[in-house]
């Protein structure tokens, strides 16, 4: 049985779950985690994790500037903006 | 430190790399532009956007590896550091975690005339975040993403520092080295170099204490203040029986105090995993050798050479090497071997530096006057003109671009060193000075200075002070 | 259903104009009640492209896909055209850039009818998680013609539209089976190319190491035409391969000039129902007729593929979906603080399945669980890759069923794990990054289409399409 801290997980993911939803998702997650736990049966000692199926090296681009868009385009879908800034409620650090 | 408390400090320095474009996008890597004008769709974290690596960043990382004595890793991996913040459009920062590009380096610093080795654990490449402006509106904060994706090299030291002096010495050297190898422009006001200071206190032979992290410091003065304040604070807490909570702090420059950032529950679970949009970086021996050949002399090497080969005084040499531009200017002056390095150095750190500081110029602004300065220095060396005259001519060169040789001829400023003529002047100066001669003979050296001055005035400053001095002494005995 | 070649001939012979053809499909799409489009492009928007296309036909200089009306899964960023990922959180998003894949299609002269409905953020196997409502399969259960059936997912809208004939073809994406499974349930052809074959630049990311664009068509030949267009190197996608692409059309319909071996994995056939078993048996007969060597093979990792997938895909998704925060684009929830905006935008903007997968993904990456789940799954992924490579030492292709069942009823409310089991035959191939195609092979007892899956080796799409085209001729599904 997995010990899922749904509160922590949803906090990290910036999701708010009311009590009912939290319980439902916790159950759902527990079941899924139990289901995927069958991986424990496999011996993977000494195996390298597979990050990229291509297994090649990162290609590099030249250190050049390409200006392909305008400030307007970057801000065009912004829900709230002001004078070329994105606007959010005041953040206190 | 008071009451035998020991200070233990580790530093994480973020250096912005001096590349044309950003780490994973081709946007301009520039400071001070209009808001959101150096942002492309990748930087803004738009749907479907993907990162592509800038080769210039690898090159700068390799250079840094050599300069800081790091092991350059042929295999390194980019990972995502996942967290939410307004200036982090993707909701993650692309950084390096398990396999950084550089490991195990060191820098030697000098404090109180002792050399100390500061060990560096690792250095890795990562994206910088954007900027949030919090203080122009009571209700809102404003986000500028220009800085998103700017390449950073994060250099992590072991907790080897035991004083603010050591920290400042290290940061000074580090900044100097990075500027020398053209990796970072060292402009701290613009945020090119920032440090997170990890500080804890302990009693001798005790275990390490709990540390607090003071984030994002970009001024040597404030770093010193912050260290002083925080160390006092921690000592106070511990001495009154309390314990230190591991916290992330900000230094408030207006109050001179550290304070906790809004502490976040679960805040530090970054869920690092290799970025599936990127492949591992493989660096070949060839690439490394190629970069190695582009690194010029490092500050430490120049210092050794200036002291060893040119016989400069260490303190003078340190000033000359303090900026690469100064060193280059100096080396340019002596390159044709027409003048003694010591002479060139002393004029550089003396009158030349005074001039440019006075006029708020950079050394590069007077680079075109180098050949004239060389001529001037040659004349000084040969004794053609006196130091006093030379000072005035220097100003004429730097300010009005005058030709020194011509000027000296024009104004008849050649130094008078002729013994006969000077002897005549000395004799004349001594006339009617019986009182002062008596003072000198009974041990007053100040009188000599008075006589030298009188003779110089008579020669309109052109007299060779040394010859005058020797003649006076001969005559007064 | 007319093929691309047939349509192009009609256009070249002036039997129909580009405008007429486009209007015909547009009308059909407009009238369709199956909800397979989130957005139909305003014909005015396409006017210029239609005219240019016609001009090229008039001069006899038509491009490979000139004038062909396509559906595009609403996961591809199409400049100036709404791109929603079938999610409330992107409901009003209009990209200022064109994805590489759709740009290629435009460069080859095709016309976009609209954006196909799909499961939200490509997460689902029945197209029931879409914010814009479920898509309906054009096929009906002959024993229950009242009930509406799912088209499969996540590219359910694409498959349904192609099957209904309201677009000539569609481009979908496949992460764990999202092209192949709906193709199978809708009786059309669906190809997932090798990972790295097509650029992911401009495709709304679900699971970066698995996502791949691919064609959904009425014929294998059409799939080859589309693959020619969409498969290209893209330096803007670091995971996109730089090798020189084959001409995928060249060998379609041609016999092989060398002996071909097809392996059928016994472990895939363990618990299949009689309908599916019949498809496999039938296919074996056709393969024999084509002088193909059939051998039994066995994987050791099949039982672990779904677990591996449902750890890795949600993990990557949880990170890829972190950018949807209501700040720079998309749905913004109410809030007095930044935190409130994040939480409300995301909680209100994402649907249930997306939230579930984000939670799973966050969990398996979190401190204390990373090694046991994410890292472990990546190791098993290597085992799966090696398993396939072992089998490819002996065979050219692998034959499996595409789906474990026929199309089921909309609203059946499967629990998550049962829904995930729909991907049982397609997920292993995705994890290995191999190319695979689903071909409609026949009908179930209820008269519903079933497909078989042919899997090829890395970047062997040309021979894969060749093999598929030969089988297609045998199946005569469309007749």
mmCIF file of C-alpha atoms in Angstrom, chain A residues 5 7-8 11-14 48 51-52 54-71 73-77 80-93, chain B residues 19-26 28 35-37 39-41 52-55 84-85 133-135 137-145 250 259 262 264-266 269 271 274 276 278-280 282:
data_model
loop_
_atom_site.group_PDB
_atom_site.id
_atom_site.type_symbol
_atom_site.label_atom_id
_atom_site.label_comp_id
_atom_site.label_asym_id
_atom_site.label_seq_id
_atom_site.Cartn_x
_atom_site.Cartn_y
_atom_site.Cartn_z
ATOM 1 C CA UNK A 5 0.521 12.552 0.676
ATOM 2 C CA UNK A 7 -1.756 17.393 -0.006
ATOM 3 C CA UNK A 8 1.953 17.616 -0.721
ATOM 4 C CA UNK A 11 0.709 21.586 -3.561
ATOM 5 C CA UNK A 12 3.791 20.896 -5.647
ATOM 6 C CA UNK A 13 1.635 20.727 -8.764
ATOM 7 C CA UNK A 14 -0.238 23.905 -7.859
ATOM 8 C CA UNK A 48 21.701 2.329 -17.180
ATOM 9 C CA UNK A 51 16.808 8.884 -20.976
ATOM 10 C CA UNK A 52 16.603 9.330 -24.719
ATOM 11 C CA UNK A 54 17.986 8.079 -29.767
ATOM 12 C CA UNK A 55 21.025 7.827 -27.472
ATOM 13 C CA UNK A 56 22.929 10.399 -29.502
ATOM 14 C CA UNK A 57 24.647 13.599 -28.369
ATOM 15 C CA UNK A 58 23.133 17.023 -28.030
ATOM 16 C CA UNK A 59 23.523 19.047 -31.180
ATOM 17 C CA UNK A 60 24.811 22.576 -30.752
ATOM 18 C CA UNK A 61 23.903 25.781 -32.513
ATOM 19 C CA UNK A 62 26.245 28.675 -33.207
ATOM 20 C CA UNK A 63 26.270 31.518 -30.739
ATOM 21 C CA UNK A 64 24.202 33.844 -32.929
ATOM 22 C CA UNK A 65 21.262 36.094 -32.343
ATOM 23 C CA UNK A 66 18.103 35.452 -34.355
ATOM 24 C CA UNK A 67 15.286 37.876 -33.685
ATOM 25 C CA UNK A 68 12.245 36.158 -35.062
ATOM 26 C CA UNK A 69 9.371 37.720 -33.170
ATOM 27 C CA UNK A 70 8.217 40.981 -31.632
ATOM 28 C CA UNK A 71 7.297 41.971 -28.094
ATOM 29 C CA UNK A 73 3.662 38.646 -30.359
ATOM 30 C CA UNK A 74 5.021 37.436 -27.045
ATOM 31 C CA UNK A 75 2.371 39.396 -25.142
ATOM 32 C CA UNK A 76 -0.481 38.752 -27.577
ATOM 33 C CA UNK A 77 -2.119 35.999 -25.534
ATOM 34 C CA UNK A 80 -3.207 40.674 -18.087
ATOM 35 C CA UNK A 81 -0.489 42.996 -19.255
ATOM 36 C CA UNK A 82 0.614 46.591 -18.859
ATOM 37 C CA UNK A 83 3.121 48.561 -20.885
ATOM 38 C CA UNK A 84 4.895 45.524 -22.295
ATOM 39 C CA UNK A 85 5.072 43.724 -18.959
ATOM 40 C CA UNK A 86 3.050 40.700 -17.869
ATOM 41 C CA UNK A 87 0.983 41.727 -14.882
ATOM 42 C CA UNK A 88 0.310 39.661 -11.778
ATOM 43 C CA UNK A 89 -0.921 40.398 -8.260
ATOM 44 C CA UNK A 90 1.791 41.905 -6.120
ATOM 45 C CA UNK A 91 4.298 39.349 -4.921
ATOM 46 C CA UNK A 92 5.887 39.730 -1.517
ATOM 47 C CA UNK A 93 9.181 37.929 -1.159
ATOM 48 C CA UNK B 19 27.644 35.087 -25.119
ATOM 49 C CA UNK B 20 25.743 36.736 -27.928
ATOM 50 C CA UNK B 21 22.648 34.612 -27.510
ATOM 51 C CA UNK B 22 20.984 32.764 -24.678
ATOM 52 C CA UNK B 23 21.673 29.261 -23.432
ATOM 53 C CA UNK B 24 18.792 27.476 -25.124
ATOM 54 C CA UNK B 25 17.383 30.075 -27.457
ATOM 55 C CA UNK B 26 18.708 32.512 -30.028
ATOM 56 C CA UNK B 28 19.882 38.375 -27.578
ATOM 57 C CA UNK B 35 10.887 45.068 -21.327
ATOM 58 C CA UNK B 36 10.155 41.777 -23.044
ATOM 59 C CA UNK B 37 12.080 42.784 -26.170
ATOM 60 C CA UNK B 39 12.139 37.292 -25.528
ATOM 61 C CA UNK B 40 11.221 34.667 -28.067
ATOM 62 C CA UNK B 41 8.557 31.993 -27.840
ATOM 63 C CA UNK B 52 18.513 24.094 -28.448
ATOM 64 C CA UNK B 53 21.965 24.362 -26.887
ATOM 65 C CA UNK B 54 24.353 27.255 -27.583
ATOM 66 C CA UNK B 55 27.870 26.061 -28.414
ATOM 67 C CA UNK B 84 6.619 27.655 -9.888
ATOM 68 C CA UNK B 85 7.447 31.347 -9.917
ATOM 69 C CA UNK B 133 9.275 44.321 -10.434
ATOM 70 C CA UNK B 134 7.447 44.557 -7.138
ATOM 71 C CA UNK B 135 7.776 48.121 -6.083
ATOM 72 C CA UNK B 137 2.523 49.617 -7.903
ATOM 73 C CA UNK B 138 0.704 48.800 -4.696
ATOM 74 C CA UNK B 139 -1.506 46.135 -6.236
ATOM 75 C CA UNK B 140 0.571 44.540 -8.943
ATOM 76 C CA UNK B 141 3.925 43.080 -9.785
ATOM 77 C CA UNK B 142 5.268 43.267 -13.326
ATOM 78 C CA UNK B 143 7.165 40.562 -15.139
ATOM 79 C CA UNK B 144 9.948 41.158 -17.632
ATOM 80 C CA UNK B 145 11.221 37.978 -19.247
ATOM 81 C CA UNK B 250 17.383 38.037 1.944
ATOM 82 C CA UNK B 259 15.240 38.358 6.968
ATOM 83 C CA UNK B 262 8.347 33.786 2.659
ATOM 84 C CA UNK B 264 7.322 27.646 1.744
ATOM 85 C CA UNK B 265 6.185 24.285 2.908
ATOM 86 C CA UNK B 266 7.576 21.459 0.774
ATOM 87 C CA UNK B 269 11.291 19.274 -3.672
ATOM 88 C CA UNK B 271 11.920 16.777 -8.634
ATOM 89 C CA UNK B 274 16.927 14.630 -17.092
ATOM 90 C CA UNK B 276 13.733 14.771 -22.257
ATOM 91 C CA UNK B 278 17.739 17.556 -24.645
ATOM 92 C CA UNK B 279 20.392 14.952 -25.268
ATOM 93 C CA UNK B 280 23.508 14.490 -23.127
ATOM 94 C CA UNK B 282 29.557 15.013 -25.067
#
